[in-house]
Amino acid sequence: MEAQARGLLETEPLQGRDEDTVASADFPSMLSEEEKEELKAELVQLEDEITTLRQVLSAKERRLVEIKQKLGMNLMNELKQNFSRSWHDVQTTTAYKKTHETLSHAGQKATAAFSNVGTAISKKFGDMRNNEITACVRLNPFQTKVGGTNHGGGSFEEVLSSTAQASAQSSAGGPRRAEGEELQC
């Protein structure tokens, strides 16, 4: 009888043939009255033990909460600690280190590129400021005509046309102004 009880409590998985046997077996008719009583007693005992274990576990969980409260540990602190620990674990991985290194290198290159673009733009604006064409064309928002010292003036289109001609002459090797000579528009 003890061998039968042990056979029911074995933890090894059932094989295909064993599963068929268990499925087709009619256990209550195979057991004697004495075996049925023993199994019922064991069932009651196991249920009692499970209830006791649940109570003990519940008491231990309450004690755990009390101790954590006394130590100043709360859910938020635990989450912070878990997050910090997890973040540290991530940072120590090879993949993270390689990614961090690559992104850092890319950031340095991007910074250098933006710096070069900024320098080029600044230089271009400086060149434009010193350019003869931009020095000739100055608009006064309160006047409808554009002109320098010439009071006869002219329309904006005329000034642009004459400036373009002067620029074309200048780039084609045309007349240049002498050093120190003031620009006439």
Short mmCIF file of C-alpha atoms in Angstrom, two decimals:
data_model
loop_
_atom_site.label_atom_id
_atom_site.label_comp_id
_atom_site.label_asym_id
_atom_site.label_seq_id
_atom_site.Cartn_x
_atom_site.Cartn_y
_atom_site.Cartn_z
CA MET A 1 0.00 0.00 0.00
CA GLU A 2 2.86 2.39 0.78
CA ALA A 3 4.27 1.61 -2.68
CA GLN A 4 0.93 2.60 -4.25
CA ALA A 5 0.86 5.89 -2.30
CA ARG A 6 4.42 6.65 -3.37
CA GLY A 7 3.48 5.82 -6.96
CA LEU A 8 0.76 8.47 -6.86
CA LEU A 9 3.14 11.08 -5.47
CA GLU A 10 5.97 10.57 -7.97
CA THR A 11 7.01 13.73 -9.72
CA GLU A 12 8.41 12.20 -12.91
CA PRO A 13 6.38 13.04 -16.02
CA LEU A 14 4.04 10.44 -17.38
CA GLN A 15 4.95 8.68 -20.59
CA GLY A 16 2.48 8.33 -23.47
CA ARG A 17 1.45 4.81 -22.45
CA ASP A 18 1.12 5.87 -18.80
CA GLU A 19 -1.13 8.78 -19.78
CA ASP A 20 -3.47 6.42 -21.64
CA THR A 21 -3.59 4.11 -18.63
CA VAL A 22 -4.36 6.98 -16.25
CA ALA A 23 -7.05 8.38 -18.56
CA SER A 24 -8.84 5.06 -18.91
CA ALA A 25 -8.46 3.99 -15.27
CA ASP A 26 -11.39 4.07 -12.91
CA PHE A 27 -9.50 4.85 -9.67
CA PRO A 28 -12.33 4.78 -7.17
CA SER A 29 -13.27 1.22 -8.16
CA MET A 30 -9.61 0.11 -7.99
CA LEU A 31 -9.11 1.30 -4.41
CA SER A 32 -10.20 -0.54 -1.32
CA GLU A 33 -12.17 1.29 1.37
CA GLU A 34 -9.07 1.44 3.57
CA GLU A 35 -7.00 3.05 0.78
CA LYS A 36 -9.75 5.55 0.11
CA GLU A 37 -9.82 6.54 3.79
CA GLU A 38 -6.03 6.91 3.89
CA LEU A 39 -6.04 9.07 0.76
CA LYS A 40 -8.83 11.25 2.14
CA ALA A 41 -6.87 11.69 5.37
CA GLU A 42 -3.74 12.56 3.41
CA LEU A 43 -5.75 15.04 1.29
CA VAL A 44 -7.06 16.77 4.41
CA GLN A 45 -3.54 16.86 5.89
CA LEU A 46 -2.07 18.35 2.68
CA GLU A 47 -4.80 21.01 2.55
CA ASP A 48 -4.09 21.89 6.19
CA GLU A 49 -0.34 22.11 5.51
CA ILE A 50 -0.96 24.35 2.48
CA THR A 51 -3.19 26.62 4.58
CA THR A 52 -0.53 26.75 7.31
CA LEU A 53 2.21 27.53 4.77
CA ARG A 54 0.09 30.35 3.31
CA GLN A 55 -0.41 31.79 6.79
CA VAL A 56 3.30 31.56 7.55
CA LEU A 57 4.17 33.16 4.21
CA SER A 58 1.67 35.96 4.83
CA ALA A 59 3.12 36.59 8.31
CA LYS A 60 6.66 36.66 6.89
CA GLU A 61 5.58 39.11 4.16
CA ARG A 62 4.03 41.41 6.79
CA ARG A 63 7.23 41.23 8.84
CA LEU A 64 9.25 42.03 5.72
CA VAL A 65 7.14 45.16 5.14
CA GLU A 66 7.58 46.21 8.78
CA ILE A 67 11.35 45.83 8.62
CA LYS A 68 11.56 47.77 5.34
CA GLN A 69 9.48 50.58 6.84
CA LYS A 70 11.74 50.76 9.88
CA LEU A 71 14.79 50.91 7.60
CA GLY A 72 13.17 53.65 5.51
CA MET A 73 12.89 51.45 2.47
CA ASN A 74 9.73 52.02 0.49
CA LEU A 75 8.49 51.07 -2.94
CA MET A 76 9.92 54.21 -4.54
CA ASN A 77 13.36 53.61 -3.05
CA GLU A 78 13.30 50.01 -4.20
CA LEU A 79 12.31 51.08 -7.69
CA LYS A 80 15.14 53.63 -7.74
CA GLN A 81 17.62 50.99 -6.56
CA ASN A 82 16.38 48.49 -9.12
CA PHE A 83 16.55 51.10 -11.87
CA SER A 84 20.06 52.16 -10.84
CA ARG A 85 21.21 48.55 -10.72
CA SER A 86 19.62 47.81 -14.11
CA TRP A 87 21.11 50.96 -15.66
CA HIS A 88 24.53 50.01 -14.33
CA ASP A 89 24.12 46.52 -15.80
CA VAL A 90 23.19 48.03 -19.17
CA GLN A 91 26.17 50.40 -19.10
CA THR A 92 28.58 47.56 -18.52
CA THR A 93 27.44 45.59 -21.57
CA THR A 94 29.69 45.49 -24.60
CA ALA A 95 26.85 46.60 -26.88
CA TYR A 96 26.23 49.72 -24.81
CA LYS A 97 29.92 50.59 -24.69
CA LYS A 98 30.29 50.22 -28.47
CA THR A 99 27.12 52.24 -29.11
CA HIS A 100 28.20 54.96 -26.70
CA GLU A 101 31.63 55.15 -28.32
CA THR A 102 30.14 55.33 -31.83
CA LEU A 103 27.61 58.01 -30.89
CA SER A 104 30.26 60.02 -29.07
CA HIS A 105 32.52 59.89 -32.12
CA ALA A 106 29.61 60.87 -34.39
CA GLY A 107 28.74 63.75 -32.07
CA GLN A 108 32.30 65.05 -32.21
CA LYS A 109 32.26 64.88 -36.01
CA ALA A 110 28.88 66.63 -36.16
CA THR A 111 30.12 69.37 -33.83
CA ALA A 112 33.17 69.91 -36.03
CA ALA A 113 31.00 69.97 -39.17
CA PHE A 114 28.60 72.51 -37.68
CA SER A 115 31.53 74.63 -36.57
CA ASN A 116 32.97 74.55 -40.11
CA VAL A 117 29.58 75.46 -41.60
CA GLY A 118 29.22 78.32 -39.13
CA THR A 119 32.69 79.61 -39.97
CA ALA A 120 31.97 79.39 -43.70
CA ILE A 121 28.68 81.25 -43.30
CA SER A 122 30.32 83.94 -41.18
CA LYS A 123 33.08 84.35 -43.76
CA LYS A 124 30.52 84.56 -46.56
CA PHE A 125 28.54 87.25 -44.75
CA GLY A 126 31.77 89.13 -44.10
CA ASP A 127 32.66 88.91 -47.79
CA MET A 128 29.19 90.11 -48.75
CA ARG A 129 29.43 93.06 -46.39
CA ASN A 130 32.68 94.12 -47.98
CA ASN A 131 31.48 93.49 -51.51
CA GLU A 132 31.21 96.52 -53.78
CA ILE A 133 27.74 95.56 -55.03
CA THR A 134 26.17 95.49 -51.57
CA ALA A 135 27.94 98.78 -50.74
CA CYS A 136 26.30 100.46 -53.76
CA VAL A 137 22.75 99.30 -53.25
CA ARG A 138 21.32 100.76 -50.07
CA LEU A 139 17.59 101.12 -49.66
CA ASN A 140 16.01 103.83 -47.60
CA PRO A 141 12.54 102.64 -46.55
CA PHE A 142 11.24 106.22 -46.53
CA GLN A 143 12.21 107.00 -50.12
CA THR A 144 10.75 105.61 -53.32
CA LYS A 145 13.94 106.24 -55.26
CA VAL A 146 17.33 104.70 -54.71
CA GLY A 147 20.40 106.82 -54.92
CA GLY A 148 23.62 107.82 -53.34
CA THR A 149 24.79 111.39 -53.42
CA ASN A 150 23.18 111.94 -56.84
CA HIS A 151 19.93 113.80 -56.18
CA GLY A 152 18.64 112.88 -59.61
CA GLY A 153 18.43 109.30 -58.26
CA GLY A 154 16.92 106.56 -60.28
CA SER A 155 14.60 103.63 -59.89
CA PHE A 156 15.65 100.51 -58.08
CA GLU A 157 15.81 98.59 -61.36
CA GLU A 158 18.13 101.22 -62.87
CA VAL A 159 20.50 101.02 -59.92
CA LEU A 160 20.55 97.22 -60.07
CA SER A 161 21.21 97.33 -63.81
CA SER A 162 24.07 99.77 -63.47
CA THR A 163 25.51 97.80 -60.55
CA ALA A 164 25.33 94.59 -62.58
CA GLN A 165 27.13 96.32 -65.45
CA ALA A 166 29.81 97.59 -63.09
CA SER A 167 30.20 94.12 -61.65
CA ALA A 168 30.48 92.60 -65.12
CA GLN A 169 33.15 95.12 -66.05
CA SER A 170 34.97 94.42 -62.81
CA SER A 171 35.00 90.65 -63.33
CA ALA A 172 35.91 91.02 -66.99
CA GLY A 173 38.96 93.02 -66.10
CA GLY A 174 37.23 96.35 -66.63
CA PRO A 175 38.06 99.56 -64.82
CA ARG A 176 38.87 99.18 -61.15
CA ARG A 177 38.91 101.84 -58.56
CA ALA A 178 42.20 102.97 -57.14
CA GLU A 179 43.24 102.31 -53.55
CA GLY A 180 41.54 104.80 -51.25
CA GLU A 181 39.13 105.98 -53.96
CA GLU A 182 35.57 106.19 -52.69
CA LEU A 183 32.96 103.98 -54.27
CA GLN A 184 30.47 105.91 -56.41
CA CYS A 185 27.07 104.31 -56.96
#
